[in-house]
Coordinates of C-alpha atoms in Angstrom, one line a residue:
Chain A
M1 CA 33.1 50.6 -29.6
V2 CA 34.1 52.1 -26.2
V3 CA 31.3 50.3 -24.4
K4 CA 32.4 47.0 -25.9
R5 CA 36.0 47.4 -24.8
S6 CA 35.0 48.1 -21.2
T7 CA 32.8 45.0 -21.0
E8 CA 35.7 42.9 -22.3
R9 CA 38.0 44.2 -19.6
T10 CA 35.5 43.4 -16.8
E11 CA 35.1 39.9 -18.1
K12 CA 38.8 39.4 -18.1
E13 CA 39.2 40.8 -14.5
V14 CA 36.5 38.4 -13.2
E15 CA 38.1 35.4 -14.8
Y16 CA 41.8 36.0 -13.9
T17 CA 41.7 37.9 -10.7
R18 CA 43.6 35.8 -8.2
L19 CA 44.8 37.7 -5.2
R20 CA 47.2 36.5 -2.6
I21 CA 46.5 38.0 0.8
P22 CA 49.1 37.6 3.6
F23 CA 47.4 37.0 6.9
G24 CA 49.8 37.2 9.8
P25 CA 52.1 36.8 11.6
V26 CA 51.3 39.4 14.2
H27 CA 47.8 40.3 15.2
P28 CA 46.5 41.8 18.4
A29 CA 43.4 39.6 18.6
L30 CA 45.0 36.2 18.0
K31 CA 47.9 34.7 19.9
E32 CA 49.9 32.1 17.8
P33 CA 51.9 33.9 15.1
V34 CA 51.4 32.1 11.9
L35 CA 51.7 33.5 8.4
L36 CA 48.8 32.3 6.2
R37 CA 49.2 33.2 2.5
I38 CA 45.7 33.0 1.2
S39 CA 44.8 32.9 -2.5
V40 CA 41.4 34.3 -3.3
R41 CA 39.2 34.6 -6.4
G42 CA 36.8 37.3 -5.6
E43 CA 35.7 36.6 -2.1
E44 CA 36.2 32.8 -2.2
I45 CA 39.4 31.3 -0.8
I46 CA 41.0 28.8 -3.2
D47 CA 44.2 28.0 -1.5
V48 CA 46.0 28.4 1.8
D49 CA 49.8 28.3 2.4
M50 CA 51.2 28.3 5.9
T51 CA 54.5 29.5 7.3
L52 CA 55.5 28.6 10.9
G53 CA 58.3 29.6 13.1
H54 CA 57.9 33.3 13.7
V55 CA 58.2 33.0 17.5
H56 CA 61.0 30.4 17.6
R57 CA 62.6 31.2 21.0
G58 CA 64.9 28.2 21.2
I59 CA 63.4 27.1 24.5
E60 CA 64.3 23.4 23.9
S61 CA 68.0 24.3 23.3
L62 CA 68.0 26.7 26.3
A63 CA 66.7 23.9 28.6
E64 CA 69.5 21.7 27.6
G65 CA 72.0 24.0 29.3
R66 CA 70.2 24.3 32.6
N67 CA 69.4 22.1 35.6
L68 CA 66.0 20.5 36.1
I69 CA 64.5 23.0 38.5
Q70 CA 65.6 26.0 36.3
T71 CA 64.0 24.3 33.3
L72 CA 60.8 23.9 35.2
Y73 CA 60.3 27.6 35.4
L74 CA 61.6 28.1 31.8
I75 CA 59.1 25.8 30.2
E76 CA 56.3 27.4 32.2
R77 CA 56.9 30.4 29.9
I78 CA 56.2 28.5 26.7
C79 CA 52.6 29.3 27.0
G80 CA 50.8 31.8 29.2
I81 CA 47.3 30.2 28.9
C82 CA 48.3 26.6 29.6
S83 CA 51.4 27.1 31.8
H84 CA 50.3 24.5 34.3
S85 CA 49.8 21.9 31.6
H86 CA 53.4 22.3 30.4
T87 CA 54.9 22.0 33.9
T88 CA 52.7 19.0 34.8
C89 CA 53.7 17.2 31.6
F90 CA 57.4 17.9 32.3
I91 CA 57.2 17.0 36.0
Q92 CA 55.4 13.7 35.1
A93 CA 58.2 12.7 32.9
L94 CA 60.8 13.5 35.6
E95 CA 58.9 11.6 38.2
E96 CA 58.7 8.6 35.9
I97 CA 62.5 8.7 35.3
G98 CA 63.2 9.1 39.0
S99 CA 60.4 6.8 40.1
I100 CA 59.1 9.4 42.5
I101 CA 55.5 9.0 43.6
P102 CA 53.8 12.2 44.6
S103 CA 51.2 12.1 47.4
E104 CA 47.5 11.8 46.7
R105 CA 46.8 15.3 47.9
A106 CA 49.4 16.7 45.6
L107 CA 47.9 14.9 42.6
Y108 CA 44.5 16.1 43.5
L109 CA 45.7 19.7 43.8
R110 CA 47.5 19.4 40.4
T111 CA 44.2 18.3 38.9
L112 CA 42.3 21.1 40.5
I113 CA 44.6 23.8 39.0
F114 CA 44.5 21.9 35.7
E115 CA 40.7 22.1 35.5
M116 CA 40.6 25.7 36.6
E117 CA 43.0 26.4 33.9
R118 CA 40.8 24.6 31.4
I119 CA 37.9 26.7 32.4
H120 CA 39.8 30.0 32.1
S121 CA 41.3 28.9 28.7
H122 CA 37.9 27.9 27.3
L123 CA 36.3 31.1 28.6
L124 CA 39.0 33.1 26.9
L125 CA 38.4 31.4 23.6
L126 CA 34.6 31.8 23.9
G127 CA 35.2 35.5 24.4
V128 CA 37.5 35.7 21.4
M129 CA 34.9 33.8 19.3
A130 CA 32.2 36.3 20.3
Y131 CA 34.6 39.1 19.5
E132 CA 35.4 37.7 16.1
I133 CA 31.8 37.5 15.1
G134 CA 31.2 41.0 16.3
F135 CA 29.3 40.2 19.5
D136 CA 31.3 42.5 21.8
T137 CA 28.8 42.5 24.7
L138 CA 29.3 38.7 25.1
F139 CA 33.0 39.1 24.8
M140 CA 33.1 41.6 27.7
F141 CA 30.7 39.4 29.7
T142 CA 32.8 36.2 29.2
W143 CA 36.1 37.9 30.1
H144 CA 34.5 39.4 33.2
V145 CA 33.6 35.8 34.3
R146 CA 37.2 34.7 33.5
E147 CA 38.7 37.5 35.5
K148 CA 37.5 36.1 38.8
I149 CA 39.1 32.7 38.1
L150 CA 42.4 34.5 37.6
D151 CA 41.9 36.1 41.0
L152 CA 41.3 32.7 42.5
F153 CA 44.6 31.6 40.9
E154 CA 46.3 34.5 42.5
K155 CA 44.9 33.6 45.9
I156 CA 45.9 29.9 45.7
T157 CA 49.3 30.1 43.9
G158 CA 50.4 33.7 44.2
N159 CA 50.2 34.6 40.5
R160 CA 47.5 35.0 37.9
I161 CA 49.2 33.4 34.9
H162 CA 52.4 31.7 35.7
H163 CA 51.2 29.7 38.8
A164 CA 54.5 27.9 39.5
M165 CA 52.4 25.3 41.3
N166 CA 54.4 22.2 40.5
T167 CA 57.6 21.0 42.0
I168 CA 59.4 17.7 41.6
G169 CA 57.4 15.2 43.7
G170 CA 54.4 17.4 44.6
V171 CA 53.0 20.9 44.5
R172 CA 54.3 24.0 46.2
W173 CA 51.1 25.5 47.7
D174 CA 48.4 23.9 49.7
L175 CA 44.7 24.6 49.5
T176 CA 43.3 25.9 52.8
S177 CA 39.7 25.2 53.8
Q178 CA 38.8 28.9 53.3
M179 CA 40.1 28.8 49.7
A180 CA 38.2 25.6 49.0
G181 CA 35.1 27.3 50.2
E182 CA 35.8 30.2 47.8
V183 CA 36.4 27.9 44.9
K184 CA 33.2 26.1 45.6
A185 CA 31.2 29.2 45.8
Y186 CA 32.7 30.5 42.6
M187 CA 32.0 27.3 40.8
R188 CA 28.2 27.8 41.4
E189 CA 28.5 31.3 40.1
I190 CA 30.5 30.2 37.0
E191 CA 27.9 27.5 36.2
K192 CA 25.2 30.1 36.1
S193 CA 27.3 32.4 34.0
T194 CA 28.3 29.7 31.5
K195 CA 24.6 28.7 31.1
Y196 CA 23.9 32.3 30.2
I197 CA 26.8 32.3 27.8
H198 CA 25.5 29.2 26.2
S199 CA 22.0 30.7 25.8
A200 CA 23.7 33.7 24.1
F201 CA 25.6 31.4 21.7
T202 CA 22.3 29.6 20.8
D203 CA 20.9 32.9 19.6
G204 CA 19.6 32.8 16.0
T205 CA 22.0 35.4 14.8
V206 CA 25.1 33.7 16.2
E207 CA 24.0 30.4 14.8
K208 CA 23.5 31.9 11.4
R209 CA 27.0 33.3 11.5
I210 CA 29.0 30.2 12.6
C211 CA 26.9 27.2 11.6
N212 CA 28.2 25.2 8.6
L213 CA 31.4 27.3 8.5
G214 CA 34.8 25.8 8.4
V215 CA 33.6 22.2 8.3
L216 CA 36.1 19.5 9.1
D217 CA 34.5 16.1 8.8
Y218 CA 35.3 12.9 10.8
N219 CA 37.6 11.3 8.2
D220 CA 39.6 14.5 7.6
A221 CA 40.0 14.9 11.4
I222 CA 41.4 11.4 11.7
K223 CA 43.7 11.8 8.7
L224 CA 45.1 15.2 9.8
C225 CA 45.6 13.9 13.4
V226 CA 43.8 16.8 15.0
V227 CA 43.6 16.8 18.8
G228 CA 41.5 18.2 21.6
P229 CA 38.3 20.2 21.2
T230 CA 38.9 20.5 17.4
A231 CA 38.9 16.7 17.1
R232 CA 36.0 16.3 19.5
G233 CA 34.0 18.9 17.5
S234 CA 34.4 16.6 14.4
G235 CA 33.1 13.5 16.3
V236 CA 36.5 11.9 17.2
N237 CA 36.3 10.6 20.7
I238 CA 39.8 11.3 22.1
D239 CA 40.7 12.7 25.4
V240 CA 44.0 11.9 27.2
R241 CA 42.2 12.3 30.6
K242 CA 40.1 9.2 29.7
D243 CA 42.5 7.3 27.4
H244 CA 45.7 7.5 29.5
P245 CA 44.7 8.9 32.9
Y246 CA 47.3 10.9 34.7
A247 CA 47.4 12.8 38.0
A248 CA 44.1 12.1 39.8
Y249 CA 42.0 11.5 36.7
D250 CA 42.1 7.8 37.2
E251 CA 39.9 8.2 40.3
L252 CA 37.8 11.0 38.8
K253 CA 37.0 9.0 35.7
G254 CA 33.3 8.6 36.6
D255 CA 32.9 12.3 37.3
F256 CA 33.1 13.6 33.8
S257 CA 32.3 12.6 30.2
V258 CA 34.0 13.4 26.9
I259 CA 31.9 15.9 24.9
T260 CA 31.8 15.2 21.2
R261 CA 29.8 16.8 18.4
K262 CA 29.3 15.4 14.9
D263 CA 28.9 18.5 12.8
G264 CA 32.6 19.5 12.6
D265 CA 31.9 23.2 12.0
V266 CA 32.8 26.3 14.0
Y267 CA 29.6 26.0 16.0
A268 CA 30.3 22.4 17.1
R269 CA 33.8 23.3 18.3
T270 CA 32.4 26.3 20.2
E271 CA 29.7 24.1 21.8
V272 CA 32.3 21.4 22.8
R273 CA 34.2 24.0 24.7
I274 CA 31.0 25.4 26.4
F275 CA 30.1 21.9 27.6
E276 CA 33.6 21.1 28.7
V277 CA 33.4 24.0 31.1
F278 CA 30.5 22.3 32.8
E279 CA 32.5 19.0 32.9
S280 CA 35.4 20.8 34.5
I281 CA 33.1 22.3 37.1
N282 CA 31.9 18.7 37.9
I283 CA 35.5 17.6 38.3
I284 CA 36.4 20.5 40.5
K285 CA 33.3 19.8 42.7
A286 CA 34.4 16.1 43.0
I287 CA 38.0 17.1 43.9
L288 CA 36.8 19.5 46.6
D289 CA 34.6 16.8 48.1
R290 CA 37.2 14.1 48.0
L291 CA 40.4 16.0 48.6
P292 CA 42.6 13.6 50.7
N293 CA 44.7 14.8 53.6
G294 CA 48.4 14.5 53.8
S295 CA 51.6 16.3 52.8
I296 CA 51.8 18.0 49.5
R297 CA 55.5 17.7 48.8
P298 CA 58.5 15.7 49.9
E299 CA 60.4 17.2 52.9
E300 CA 63.7 17.0 51.1
N301 CA 65.5 19.8 49.5
V302 CA 65.0 20.2 45.7
F303 CA 68.7 19.5 45.1
R304 CA 68.6 16.1 46.9
I305 CA 65.6 15.1 44.7
M306 CA 67.3 16.3 41.6
K307 CA 70.4 14.3 42.3
R308 CA 68.3 11.2 42.8
I309 CA 66.9 11.4 39.3
P310 CA 69.1 9.0 37.2
E311 CA 70.0 9.0 33.5
G312 CA 67.0 8.0 31.5
E313 CA 64.2 9.1 29.1
A314 CA 60.5 9.3 29.3
V315 CA 57.5 10.4 27.3
S316 CA 54.6 12.2 29.0
L317 CA 51.2 13.1 27.8
V318 CA 48.6 15.5 29.2
E319 CA 45.3 16.9 27.9
A320 CA 46.0 20.7 27.7
P321 CA 42.9 22.9 27.1
R322 CA 43.7 22.9 23.4
G323 CA 44.4 19.2 23.1
E324 CA 47.1 16.6 23.6
L325 CA 50.4 17.9 24.8
L326 CA 53.5 15.7 24.5
Y327 CA 56.9 15.9 26.2
F328 CA 60.0 13.9 25.6
V329 CA 62.5 14.3 28.3
K330 CA 66.0 12.8 28.5
T331 CA 68.0 13.4 31.6
D332 CA 71.8 13.1 32.1
G333 CA 71.8 11.8 35.7
K334 CA 73.6 14.9 37.0
G335 CA 70.5 17.1 37.5
G336 CA 70.5 18.3 33.9
L337 CA 68.9 17.6 30.6
I338 CA 70.3 16.1 27.4
R339 CA 67.2 16.5 25.3
L340 CA 63.8 18.1 25.7
K341 CA 61.1 17.9 23.0
V342 CA 57.8 19.6 23.2
R343 CA 54.9 19.0 20.8
T344 CA 52.0 21.4 21.5
P345 CA 48.4 20.8 20.5
T346 CA 48.1 23.9 18.3
F347 CA 50.9 22.5 16.0
S348 CA 48.7 19.4 15.4
N349 CA 45.6 21.5 14.8
L350 CA 47.1 24.1 12.5
L351 CA 47.3 21.9 9.4
S352 CA 43.5 21.3 9.5
L353 CA 43.1 25.0 8.8
K354 CA 43.6 24.5 5.1
R355 CA 40.8 22.0 4.9
M356 CA 38.5 24.3 6.8
L357 CA 39.3 27.6 5.0
V358 CA 39.1 26.5 1.3
G359 CA 35.7 27.4 0.0
C360 CA 34.9 30.0 2.6
E361 CA 35.1 33.7 2.3
I362 CA 37.7 36.2 3.4
A363 CA 35.4 37.5 6.2
D364 CA 35.3 34.0 7.7
I365 CA 39.1 33.7 8.1
P366 CA 39.3 35.2 11.7
V367 CA 36.3 33.2 12.9
I368 CA 37.6 29.9 11.5
V369 CA 41.2 30.5 12.7
A370 CA 39.9 31.4 16.1
S371 CA 37.8 28.3 16.3
I372 CA 40.8 26.0 16.6
D373 CA 42.0 28.2 19.4
P374 CA 45.4 29.3 18.1
C375 CA 46.6 32.9 17.7
L376 CA 47.0 34.8 14.5
S377 CA 47.6 38.2 13.0
C378 CA 48.0 40.8 10.4
T379 CA 51.0 43.0 9.6
N380 CA 51.8 45.8 7.2
R381 CA 52.7 43.5 4.3
V382 CA 51.5 43.6 0.8
T383 CA 51.8 41.1 -1.9
I384 CA 51.9 42.4 -5.4
I385 CA 51.3 39.9 -8.2
N386 CA 52.3 40.8 -11.7
Q387 CA 49.6 39.0 -13.7
E388 CA 51.3 39.2 -17.1
K389 CA 54.5 37.7 -16.0
G390 CA 53.0 35.6 -13.3
K391 CA 55.5 36.8 -10.7
S392 CA 54.7 37.9 -7.2
K393 CA 56.7 39.8 -4.6
V394 CA 56.0 40.4 -1.0
I395 CA 56.7 43.9 0.3
D396 CA 57.7 43.8 3.9
M397 CA 57.6 46.5 6.5
D398 CA 61.1 47.8 5.8
S399 CA 60.7 48.2 2.1
L400 CA 57.3 49.8 2.6
R401 CA 58.9 52.3 4.9
R402 CA 61.6 52.9 2.4
M403 CA 59.1 53.5 -0.3
V404 CA 57.2 56.0 1.9
R405 CA 60.4 57.8 2.6
R406 CA 61.4 58.0 -1.0
K407 CA 58.0 59.5 -1.9
W408 CA 58.4 62.0 0.9
M409 CA 61.9 63.0 -0.4
R410 CA 60.6 63.5 -3.9
R411 CA 58.1 66.0 -2.6
Chain B
M1 CA 14.7 29.9 12.4
R2 CA 15.0 30.2 16.1
A3 CA 13.7 33.2 18.0
L4 CA 16.2 36.0 18.3
R5 CA 17.5 36.3 21.8
V6 CA 19.4 39.4 21.3
G7 CA 17.0 41.2 23.6
K8 CA 18.2 39.3 26.6
M9 CA 21.8 40.4 26.1
L10 CA 20.6 43.9 25.3
R11 CA 18.9 44.0 28.6
D12 CA 22.1 43.1 30.3
T13 CA 23.9 45.8 28.3
L14 CA 21.4 48.5 29.3
R15 CA 21.6 47.4 33.0
S16 CA 25.3 47.7 33.0
L17 CA 25.0 51.4 32.1
F18 CA 23.7 52.1 35.6
R19 CA 26.0 49.7 37.4
R20 CA 29.3 50.5 38.9
P21 CA 32.2 49.5 36.6
V22 CA 33.8 46.1 37.3
T23 CA 37.3 47.4 36.8
V24 CA 39.0 49.3 39.6
E25 CA 40.8 52.5 38.7
Y26 CA 44.5 52.3 39.3
M27 CA 45.7 54.4 42.3
T28 CA 43.3 57.3 41.7
K29 CA 42.3 57.3 45.3
P30 CA 44.4 55.9 48.2
G31 CA 43.3 52.4 49.0
S32 CA 41.4 52.0 45.7
M33 CA 43.7 49.2 44.6
V34 CA 42.6 45.6 44.2
P35 CA 43.6 43.9 47.5
L36 CA 46.7 41.6 47.1
P37 CA 46.4 38.1 48.4
E38 CA 48.7 36.7 51.1
R39 CA 50.7 34.5 48.8
F40 CA 51.4 37.2 46.2
R41 CA 54.9 37.1 44.8
G42 CA 56.3 40.6 44.5
K43 CA 59.7 42.2 44.6
L44 CA 62.4 40.3 46.5
T45 CA 63.7 41.5 49.9
Y46 CA 67.0 40.4 51.2
D47 CA 68.2 40.2 54.8
K48 CA 72.0 40.3 54.4
S49 CA 72.8 39.6 58.1
A50 CA 70.8 36.3 58.0
C51 CA 72.5 35.1 54.9
I52 CA 75.1 32.3 55.5
G53 CA 76.5 32.4 52.0
C54 CA 75.6 28.9 50.9
L55 CA 74.7 30.3 47.5
L56 CA 72.0 27.7 46.8
C57 CA 69.8 30.4 45.5
I58 CA 72.2 31.1 42.6
R59 CA 72.0 27.5 41.5
V60 CA 68.2 27.4 41.4
C61 CA 67.5 30.8 39.9
P62 CA 66.1 30.3 36.4
G63 CA 66.6 33.9 35.3
G64 CA 70.1 34.5 36.3
V65 CA 69.1 37.2 38.8
I66 CA 71.4 36.3 41.6
T67 CA 75.2 36.7 41.6
S68 CA 77.7 36.3 44.4
T69 CA 79.6 39.2 45.8
E70 CA 83.2 39.2 47.1
E71 CA 82.2 38.5 50.8
R72 CA 80.1 35.5 49.7
K73 CA 76.7 37.1 49.8
A74 CA 74.0 37.4 47.2
S75 CA 73.3 40.3 45.0
F76 CA 70.0 40.5 43.1
N77 CA 69.2 42.1 39.7
I78 CA 65.4 42.5 39.8
S79 CA 65.2 43.5 36.2
R80 CA 65.8 39.8 35.3
C81 CA 63.5 38.3 37.9
I82 CA 60.5 36.2 36.8
F83 CA 59.0 36.0 40.3
C84 CA 58.9 32.3 40.6
G85 CA 59.9 32.3 44.3
Q86 CA 62.2 29.3 44.1
C87 CA 65.1 31.2 45.9
V88 CA 62.7 31.9 48.7
E89 CA 61.9 28.2 48.9
I90 CA 65.5 27.0 48.8
C91 CA 67.0 29.5 51.3
P92 CA 67.7 27.5 54.6
K93 CA 67.8 30.6 56.8
G94 CA 64.8 32.5 55.3
A95 CA 67.0 35.4 54.3
I96 CA 65.1 36.0 51.0
K97 CA 61.5 37.0 51.1
M98 CA 58.9 38.2 48.6
S99 CA 57.2 41.4 49.4
S100 CA 53.8 42.5 48.1
Q101 CA 55.4 45.3 46.1
F102 CA 54.7 44.8 42.4
E103 CA 55.7 48.1 40.9
V104 CA 59.3 47.6 39.7
V105 CA 59.3 50.3 37.1
T106 CA 62.1 52.8 37.6
Y107 CA 64.1 55.5 35.8
D108 CA 67.4 54.3 37.2
K109 CA 68.5 50.7 36.5
N110 CA 70.7 50.7 39.6
G111 CA 67.5 51.0 41.7
L112 CA 66.7 47.4 40.8
L113 CA 69.9 46.0 42.3
I114 CA 69.5 44.6 45.8
K115 CA 72.7 43.9 47.7

C-alpha cells in the first residue's frame, strides 16, 4: 500500500513539475541586465519570457537638454566596450547635417580605433565564452592578450575605455610614427595569440560543449532581424562596413571579407568572432600602410563649428562589434538637440534568445546568452508557484530580507 | 572525434607557474607602478593667473564640473569630472591642464574642489 502511494506521487511530480527560474537582471559575469523568466520541465527549457529596461538611464532625454559637444561625451558613456562606435555614429550624423567633411587622415584614424575596438571587444567575448564553458585558463590567456590593446588605447588616446577620440569634423589625437610602429608590432603578436586561441577553441572538449547548441537557422535569423556576428553565424551576409561604407571603409573594401558560418550554433558565432579578429588585423595593417598625411581636425573652435550646424535631421549607421548600430539625430540649429534616438545591436539580438534557448538545458543558459554577446545576471529572487491554484509570486530581495528578519525575531 | 588538445593549454598553464606574473602589484614598491603614457588624462590643474574669464569651459563641460566664481574665474568640482579633456582643449590661454595624477580618492569632499 505504502509503496504504491509513493510511486504515484513520483509519477505526478514528473508529469506536472514546471518550474519558473528567474535569470537576471544583475550578474557579475554578463553585462546587459535583462530578466529572463525561464520555464523548465526537469532540465529542459520550455519557455522564455524577457523583461527589459533595468538600466534605463534616460540618456536620450538627458541629451536633449545639452549642447552638441556635451552630448558627444554623454553618449560615449552608453557603452564601455563600444564607446568609439557610439561617438562615431553620432558624429557622422552631425557631419551630415552640417555638411562638414573631415580630412582623409581623420577618417583613417577613426577607422583604426574602430578596428582596435572590435578586436578588444571580440577578445573580451571569447574570454567570457571560455569562462562560461569552464575553461578558465583560456579566459585568463585571452584577457591577457586584450590587456595590451587597452594599453595601446591609453597611449594613443589617453584613456583605456572612454577614448574621447572623435570631435566634430575630425579626431582629437594624432598617431605618431612611434605609435604606428608599436601598433604594427602588436598586431603581429596578436595574430599569433589569436591563432593559439583558435586552436584552443577547436579542441575536442570545447567543440563537444558548444557545437549544436542554441541553434538559430537562416530563416529565423532573417525573421528576427538579428545583426552582427549573431546573424553572420547563421549564414546571413550582412555587414554595414561592406553594405553602406562609412569612414574610410570605402577605400579599405578590398582588404577584408565578411565572415559567415552556416551552422547557426554557439560554435559558429564564436568562430565568426575569431576570424573577424584576423580581418580587423588585416584592416589595421592596411590603414598603417596607407595612412594619408594632413591635418586631423579643423582649426576652428568647437563653438564656431557647432553654430554652423543648421536645423536638420539625419540617420547614421555603423557596424559596432556586436552589430548594426543606428542613430537618429535631430538638431535645433542653435547648437542643441531636439531628438536623439539610439538603437543598439544587442536590442535586435536579444529576441533571438527565445528561439535559441527553447529545447536546451538549464546549464546551457549562460553559454547561449553569452554567445550573442550581451550581458546578463542572477539576483536573489525566487519564484514560488502554487501548483494547485496555478498562481505564482516572485519574492524580491526586500521581501526575502523581511522574511529572514521575521524568522530571526521569532527565535 | 578530434584529438584532445588540452595538453597544449596545460603546458602553457604549467609554464606560467614559473613565470613572473603579468600583473603589476599596486604601489608595493616605489616605482613599481605601470608607467603612464604622455597623453594620459588625470586630475585637472588650474592656473588662475592665466585665466581671462571667458568661461568657455563652463559651456563645454559635460559633467557640470565647472562653475564661475564672483571674480569671473572658474572653480572645479573634480568629483563630477569624467576626464574627457574638452575644457583643456577649449581654453584659449592654456590655463587648464591635465596632470598624470589619477588617484582622486579622498576623505574630505572639499579636497576635490579646485579654485
